[in-house]
PDB file of C-alpha atoms and ligand atoms in Angstrom:
ATOM      1  CA  MET G 306       0.000   0.000   0.000  1.00  0.00           C
ATOM      2  CA  VAL G 307       1.147   3.527  -0.719  1.00  0.00           C
ATOM      3  CA  GLU G 308       2.051   5.593   2.330  1.00  0.00           C
ATOM      4  CA  TRP G 309       1.343   9.321   2.479  1.00  0.00           C
ATOM      5  CA  THR G 310       2.856  11.761   4.937  1.00  0.00           C
ATOM      6  CA  GLU G 311       0.702  14.518   6.414  1.00  0.00           C
ATOM      7  CA  GLN G 312       2.692  16.993   4.348  1.00  0.00           C
ATOM      8  CA  GLU G 313       1.956  15.085   1.134  1.00  0.00           C
ATOM      9  CA  ARG G 314      -1.742  14.941   1.998  1.00  0.00           C
ATOM     10  CA  ASP G 315      -1.763  18.680   2.632  1.00  0.00           C
ATOM     11  CA  ILE G 316      -0.046  19.389  -0.678  1.00  0.00           C
ATOM     12  CA  ILE G 317      -2.515  17.266  -2.667  1.00  0.00           C
ATOM     13  CA  ASN G 318      -5.524  18.736  -0.874  1.00  0.00           C
ATOM     14  CA  SER G 319      -4.301  22.256  -1.365  1.00  0.00           C
ATOM     15  CA  ILE G 320      -3.631  21.751  -5.097  1.00  0.00           C
ATOM     16  CA  PHE G 321      -7.092  20.316  -5.698  1.00  0.00           C
ATOM     17  CA  SER G 322      -8.977  22.714  -3.461  1.00  0.00           C
ATOM     18  CA  SER G 323      -7.709  25.681  -5.438  1.00  0.00           C
ATOM     19  CA  LEU G 324      -7.873  24.015  -8.863  1.00  0.00           C
ATOM     20  CA  ASP G 325      -9.867  25.659 -11.636  1.00  0.00           C
ATOM     21  CA  TYR G 326     -11.219  22.480 -13.240  1.00  0.00           C
ATOM     22  CA  GLU G 327     -12.731  24.342 -16.192  1.00  0.00           C
ATOM     23  CA  ASP G 328      -9.366  25.829 -17.095  1.00  0.00           C
ATOM     24  CA  ILE G 329      -6.927  23.035 -16.233  1.00  0.00           C
ATOM     25  CA  GLY G 330      -8.996  20.037 -17.457  1.00  0.00           C
ATOM     26  CA  PRO G 331      -9.377  21.230 -21.067  1.00  0.00           C
ATOM     27  CA  LYS G 332      -5.768  22.446 -21.198  1.00  0.00           C
ATOM     28  CA  ALA G 333      -4.380  19.118 -19.988  1.00  0.00           C
ATOM     29  CA  LEU G 334      -6.447  16.963 -22.350  1.00  0.00           C
ATOM     30  CA  SER G 335      -5.904  19.184 -25.382  1.00  0.00           C
ATOM     31  CA  ARG G 336      -2.154  19.304 -24.690  1.00  0.00           C
ATOM     32  CA  CYS G 337      -2.095  15.504 -24.590  1.00  0.00           C
ATOM     33  CA  LEU G 338      -3.902  15.261 -27.944  1.00  0.00           C
ATOM     34  CA  ILE G 339      -1.564  17.828 -29.530  1.00  0.00           C
ATOM     35  CA  VAL G 340       1.744  16.576 -28.114  1.00  0.00           C
ATOM     36  CA  TYR G 341       0.900  12.880 -28.567  1.00  0.00           C
ATOM     37  CA  PRO G 342      -1.357  12.908 -31.655  1.00  0.00           C
ATOM     38  CA  TRP G 343      -1.944   9.139 -31.587  1.00  0.00           C
ATOM     39  CA  THR G 344      -4.077   9.674 -28.500  1.00  0.00           C
ATOM     40  CA  GLN G 345      -6.635  11.351 -30.798  1.00  0.00           C
ATOM     41  CA  ARG G 346      -7.723   7.936 -32.065  1.00  0.00           C
ATOM     42  CA  TYR G 347      -9.959   7.432 -29.017  1.00  0.00           C
ATOM     43  CA  PHE G 348     -11.863  10.635 -29.685  1.00  0.00           C
ATOM     44  CA  GLY G 349     -13.071   9.959 -33.210  1.00  0.00           C
ATOM     45  CA  GLY G 350     -16.594  10.951 -32.241  1.00  0.00           C
ATOM     46  CA  PHE G 351     -15.525  14.282 -30.752  1.00  0.00           C
ATOM     47  CA  GLY G 352     -15.701  16.350 -33.944  1.00  0.00           C
ATOM     48  CA  ASN G 353     -12.923  18.538 -35.334  1.00  0.00           C
ATOM     49  CA  LEU G 354      -9.415  17.634 -34.126  1.00  0.00           C
ATOM     50  CA  TYR G 355      -7.781  18.812 -37.355  1.00  0.00           C
ATOM     51  CA  ASN G 356      -5.046  20.945 -35.794  1.00  0.00           C
ATOM     52  CA  ALA G 357      -3.933  22.403 -32.473  1.00  0.00           C
ATOM     53  CA  ASN G 358      -6.334  25.330 -32.636  1.00  0.00           C
ATOM     54  CA  ALA G 359      -9.239  23.062 -33.509  1.00  0.00           C
ATOM     55  CA  ILE G 360      -8.411  20.810 -30.560  1.00  0.00           C
ATOM     56  CA  LYS G 361      -8.048  23.742 -28.152  1.00  0.00           C
ATOM     57  CA  SER G 362     -11.380  25.233 -29.174  1.00  0.00           C
ATOM     58  CA  ASN G 363     -13.321  21.952 -29.396  1.00  0.00           C
ATOM     59  CA  PRO G 364     -16.128  22.094 -26.795  1.00  0.00           C
ATOM     60  CA  MET G 365     -16.402  18.296 -26.549  1.00  0.00           C
ATOM     61  CA  ILE G 366     -12.707  18.012 -25.720  1.00  0.00           C
ATOM     62  CA  ALA G 367     -13.066  20.797 -23.150  1.00  0.00           C
ATOM     63  CA  ALA G 368     -16.026  19.064 -21.494  1.00  0.00           C
ATOM     64  CA  HIS G 369     -14.223  15.747 -21.437  1.00  0.00           C
ATOM     65  CA  GLY G 370     -11.104  17.347 -19.975  1.00  0.00           C
ATOM     66  CA  ILE G 371     -13.191  18.685 -17.094  1.00  0.00           C
ATOM     67  CA  ARG G 372     -14.759  15.261 -16.621  1.00  0.00           C
ATOM     68  CA  VAL G 373     -11.403  13.489 -16.533  1.00  0.00           C
ATOM     69  CA  LEU G 374     -10.022  16.008 -14.051  1.00  0.00           C
ATOM     70  CA  HIS G 375     -13.046  15.492 -11.816  1.00  0.00           C
ATOM     71  CA  GLY G 376     -12.228  11.800 -12.152  1.00  0.00           C
ATOM     72  CA  LEU G 377      -9.182  12.553  -9.999  1.00  0.00           C
ATOM     73  CA  ASP G 378     -11.368  13.821  -7.140  1.00  0.00           C
ATOM     74  CA  ARG G 379     -12.017  10.209  -6.188  1.00  0.00           C
ATOM     75  CA  ALA G 380      -8.300   9.652  -5.661  1.00  0.00           C
ATOM     76  CA  VAL G 381      -8.008  12.826  -3.562  1.00  0.00           C
ATOM     77  CA  LYS G 382     -10.882  11.633  -1.373  1.00  0.00           C
ATOM     78  CA  ASN G 383      -9.559   8.047  -1.136  1.00  0.00           C
ATOM     79  CA  MET G 384      -5.817   8.480  -0.951  1.00  0.00           C
ATOM     80  CA  ASP G 385      -5.403   5.320   1.107  1.00  0.00           C
ATOM     81  CA  ASN G 386      -7.353   3.191  -1.317  1.00  0.00           C
ATOM     82  CA  ILE G 387      -6.634   4.521  -4.806  1.00  0.00           C
ATOM     83  CA  LYS G 388      -6.290   1.135  -6.498  1.00  0.00           C
ATOM     84  CA  ALA G 389      -9.725  -0.110  -5.458  1.00  0.00           C
ATOM     85  CA  THR G 390     -11.244   3.299  -6.147  1.00  0.00           C
ATOM     86  CA  TYR G 391     -10.288   3.018  -9.825  1.00  0.00           C
ATOM     87  CA  ALA G 392     -11.059  -0.662 -10.382  1.00  0.00           C
ATOM     88  CA  GLU G 393     -14.265   0.057 -12.280  1.00  0.00           C
ATOM     89  CA  LEU G 394     -12.791   2.900 -14.318  1.00  0.00           C
ATOM     90  CA  SER G 395      -9.827   0.676 -15.189  1.00  0.00           C
ATOM     91  CA  VAL G 396     -12.162  -2.027 -16.505  1.00  0.00           C
ATOM     92  CA  LEU G 397     -14.034   0.595 -18.547  1.00  0.00           C
ATOM     93  CA  HIS G 398     -10.855   1.948 -20.163  1.00  0.00           C
ATOM     94  CA  SER G 399      -9.548  -1.552 -20.804  1.00  0.00           C
ATOM     95  CA  GLU G 400     -12.532  -3.580 -21.919  1.00  0.00           C
ATOM     96  CA  LYS G 401     -14.890  -0.993 -23.371  1.00  0.00           C
ATOM     97  CA  LEU G 402     -12.748   1.933 -24.497  1.00  0.00           C
ATOM     98  CA  HIS G 403      -9.622  -0.135 -25.345  1.00  0.00           C
ATOM     99  CA  VAL G 404      -7.350   2.710 -24.281  1.00  0.00           C
ATOM    100  CA  ASP G 405      -3.677   1.682 -24.292  1.00  0.00           C
ATOM    101  CA  PRO G 406      -2.641   2.120 -20.641  1.00  0.00           C
ATOM    102  CA  ASP G 407       0.636   3.829 -21.683  1.00  0.00           C
ATOM    103  CA  ASN G 408      -1.542   6.822 -22.487  1.00  0.00           C
ATOM    104  CA  PHE G 409      -2.485   7.360 -18.827  1.00  0.00           C
ATOM    105  CA  LYS G 410       1.091   8.380 -18.137  1.00  0.00           C
ATOM    106  CA  LEU G 411       1.115  10.774 -21.094  1.00  0.00           C
ATOM    107  CA  LEU G 412      -2.029  12.527 -19.892  1.00  0.00           C
ATOM    108  CA  ALA G 413      -0.687  12.617 -16.331  1.00  0.00           C
ATOM    109  CA  ASP G 414       2.513  14.280 -17.592  1.00  0.00           C
ATOM    110  CA  CYS G 415       0.504  16.875 -19.506  1.00  0.00           C
ATOM    111  CA  LEU G 416      -1.563  17.575 -16.409  1.00  0.00           C
ATOM    112  CA  THR G 417       1.611  18.012 -14.359  1.00  0.00           C
ATOM    113  CA  ILE G 418       2.963  20.512 -16.880  1.00  0.00           C
ATOM    114  CA  VAL G 419      -0.272  22.505 -17.011  1.00  0.00           C
ATOM    115  CA  ILE G 420      -0.451  22.653 -13.213  1.00  0.00           C
ATOM    116  CA  ALA G 421       3.222  23.634 -13.020  1.00  0.00           C
ATOM    117  CA  ALA G 422       2.625  26.480 -15.471  1.00  0.00           C
ATOM    118  CA  LYS G 423      -0.363  27.629 -13.446  1.00  0.00           C
ATOM    119  CA  LEU G 424       1.345  27.471 -10.039  1.00  0.00           C
ATOM    120  CA  GLY G 425       4.609  29.013 -11.201  1.00  0.00           C
ATOM    121  CA  SER G 426       7.084  29.382  -8.340  1.00  0.00           C
ATOM    122  CA  ALA G 427       4.633  27.694  -5.950  1.00  0.00           C
ATOM    123  CA  PHE G 428       5.290  24.477  -7.873  1.00  0.00           C
ATOM    124  CA  THR G 429       8.408  23.738  -5.831  1.00  0.00           C
ATOM    125  CA  PRO G 430      10.374  20.488  -6.162  1.00  0.00           C
ATOM    126  CA  GLU G 431       8.556  19.202  -3.052  1.00  0.00           C
ATOM    127  CA  VAL G 432       5.167  19.984  -4.601  1.00  0.00           C
ATOM    128  CA  GLN G 433       6.254  18.375  -7.874  1.00  0.00           C
ATOM    129  CA  ALA G 434       7.501  15.248  -6.101  1.00  0.00           C
ATOM    130  CA  THR G 435       4.191  14.861  -4.274  1.00  0.00           C
ATOM    131  CA  PHE G 436       2.049  15.597  -7.305  1.00  0.00           C
ATOM    132  CA  GLN G 437       3.990  13.139  -9.474  1.00  0.00           C
ATOM    133  CA  LYS G 438       3.737  10.483  -6.783  1.00  0.00           C
ATOM    134  CA  PHE G 439      -0.024  11.073  -6.683  1.00  0.00           C
ATOM    135  CA  VAL G 440      -0.520  10.811 -10.448  1.00  0.00           C
ATOM    136  CA  ALA G 441       1.788   7.776 -10.638  1.00  0.00           C
ATOM    137  CA  VAL G 442      -0.457   5.967  -8.161  1.00  0.00           C
ATOM    138  CA  VAL G 443      -3.540   6.939 -10.188  1.00  0.00           C
ATOM    139  CA  VAL G 444      -1.902   5.803 -13.448  1.00  0.00           C
ATOM    140  CA  SER G 445      -0.975   2.476 -11.876  1.00  0.00           C
ATOM    141  CA  ALA G 446      -4.510   2.028 -10.510  1.00  0.00           C
ATOM    142  CA  LEU G 447      -6.090   2.805 -13.885  1.00  0.00           C
ATOM    143  CA  GLY G 448      -3.880   0.166 -15.463  1.00  0.00           C
ATOM    144  CA  SER G 449      -4.485  -2.415 -12.763  1.00  0.00           C
ATOM    145  CA  GLN G 450      -7.420  -4.223 -14.383  1.00  0.00           C
ATOM    146  CA  TYR G 451      -5.696  -4.718 -17.755  1.00  0.00           C
ATOM    147  CA  HIS G 452      -4.714  -8.287 -18.508  1.00  0.00           C
TER     148      HIS G 452
HETATM  149 NI1  HNI A 941     -10.640   8.494 -19.654  1.00  0.00          NI
HETATM  150  C1  HNI A 941     -14.028   8.278 -20.232  1.00  0.00           C
HETATM  151  C2  HNI A 941     -11.274   9.365 -16.369  1.00  0.00           C
HETATM  152  C3  HNI A 941      -7.292   8.898 -19.081  1.00  0.00           C
HETATM  153  C4  HNI A 941     -10.026   8.086 -23.008  1.00  0.00           C
HETATM  154  N1  HNI A 941     -12.325   8.768 -18.542  1.00  0.00           N
HETATM  155  C5  HNI A 941     -13.616   8.635 -18.953  1.00  0.00           C
HETATM  156  C6  HNI A 941     -14.505   8.924 -17.860  1.00  0.00           C
HETATM  157  C7  HNI A 941     -13.724   9.253 -16.781  1.00  0.00           C
HETATM  158  C8  HNI A 941     -12.357   9.148 -17.206  1.00  0.00           C
HETATM  159  C9  HNI A 941     -14.189   9.643 -15.373  1.00  0.00           C
HETATM  160  C10 HNI A 941     -16.018   8.842 -17.908  1.00  0.00           C
HETATM  161  C11 HNI A 941     -16.375   7.428 -17.544  1.00  0.00           C
HETATM  162  C12 HNI A 941     -17.839   7.083 -17.623  1.00  0.00           C
HETATM  163  O1  HNI A 941     -18.439   7.274 -18.684  1.00  0.00           O
HETATM  164  O2  HNI A 941     -18.358   6.595 -16.615  1.00  0.00           O
HETATM  165  N2  HNI A 941      -9.503   8.996 -18.029  1.00  0.00           N
HETATM  166  C13 HNI A 941      -9.941   9.293 -16.770  1.00  0.00           C
HETATM  167  C14 HNI A 941      -8.809   9.551 -15.907  1.00  0.00           C
HETATM  168  C15 HNI A 941      -7.689   9.428 -16.680  1.00  0.00           C
HETATM  169  C16 HNI A 941      -8.132   9.080 -18.012  1.00  0.00           C
HETATM  170  C17 HNI A 941      -8.907   9.907 -14.439  1.00  0.00           C
HETATM  171  C18 HNI A 941      -6.238   9.599 -16.337  1.00  0.00           C
HETATM  172  C19 HNI A 941      -5.770  10.531 -15.572  1.00  0.00           C
HETATM  173  N3  HNI A 941      -8.974   8.458 -20.825  1.00  0.00           N
HETATM  174  C20 HNI A 941      -7.692   8.661 -20.407  1.00  0.00           C
HETATM  175  C21 HNI A 941      -6.779   8.598 -21.536  1.00  0.00           C
HETATM  176  C22 HNI A 941      -7.541   8.367 -22.654  1.00  0.00           C
HETATM  177  C23 HNI A 941      -8.933   8.293 -22.189  1.00  0.00           C
HETATM  178  C24 HNI A 941      -5.273   8.792 -21.446  1.00  0.00           C
HETATM  179  C25 HNI A 941      -7.151   8.226 -24.095  1.00  0.00           C
HETATM  180  C26 HNI A 941      -6.034   8.680 -24.604  1.00  0.00           C
HETATM  181  N4  HNI A 941     -11.820   8.215 -21.325  1.00  0.00           N
HETATM  182  C27 HNI A 941     -11.335   8.076 -22.617  1.00  0.00           C
HETATM  183  C28 HNI A 941     -12.454   7.929 -23.523  1.00  0.00           C
HETATM  184  C29 HNI A 941     -13.623   7.990 -22.720  1.00  0.00           C
HETATM  185  C30 HNI A 941     -13.184   8.168 -21.330  1.00  0.00           C
HETATM  186  C31 HNI A 941     -12.365   7.749 -25.032  1.00  0.00           C
HETATM  187  C32 HNI A 941     -15.085   7.886 -23.191  1.00  0.00           C
HETATM  188  C33 HNI A 941     -15.443   9.254 -23.735  1.00  0.00           C
HETATM  189  C34 HNI A 941     -16.855   9.338 -24.238  1.00  0.00           C
HETATM  190  O3  HNI A 941     -17.644  10.067 -23.609  1.00  0.00           O
HETATM  191  O4  HNI A 941     -17.145   8.737 -25.246  1.00  0.00           O
END
C-alpha cells in the first residue's frame, strides 16, 4: 500500500482545493492530444481535431477534460485506497474503451505541466515530487485491471 505523509496529503488537498477544473482540465487533455497525436484515435466521435487550434477550441474536448479532471477527485478523497477506487474505471478503459494504458502516463505528464505552469514558483520540487507520486499511483490504478 502507498504511504502518504501529512505533508503530502496537505499538498494534494491544497492543489485540488484551489484548482480551476474548467481551465486546467481542457488544457491538460488538449495538450495531450496535440503533443501525442496518436491519442486522438480514441476521440473519433468528438468532432474537429484537425489541428492544435481546432483541438483547443473543441467544446467536446473541453467538457471531457473537465470530466477526466473530476475523475481525480475520487483519488483525492480516497488516498489510502486509490487502487480499489479506480477498479471500475480501469475495466471501462480496458474492456470498453480499449485505451492503451501507456496513455495514462502521457495525460498525467501533460496535467503536471499545465499545473506547473499555473502554479509558477509555488510548484516547488517538493510539490512536484508529491504531485507526481499522486498521479503515478492513479496511473498504476487505472492500469491495474488490464490483462
Ligand atoms: Ni478516460 C471516459 C477518467 C485517461 C479516453 N475517462 C472517462 C470517464 C472518466 C475518465 C471519469 C467517464 C467514464 C464514464 O463514462 O463513466 N480517463 C480518466 C482519468 C484518466 C483518463 C482519471 C487519467 C488521468 N482516458 C484517459 C486517456 C484516454 C482516455 C489517457 C485516451 C487517450 N476516457 C477516454 C475515452 C472515454 C473516457 C475515449 C469515453 C469518452 C466518451 O464520452 O465517449
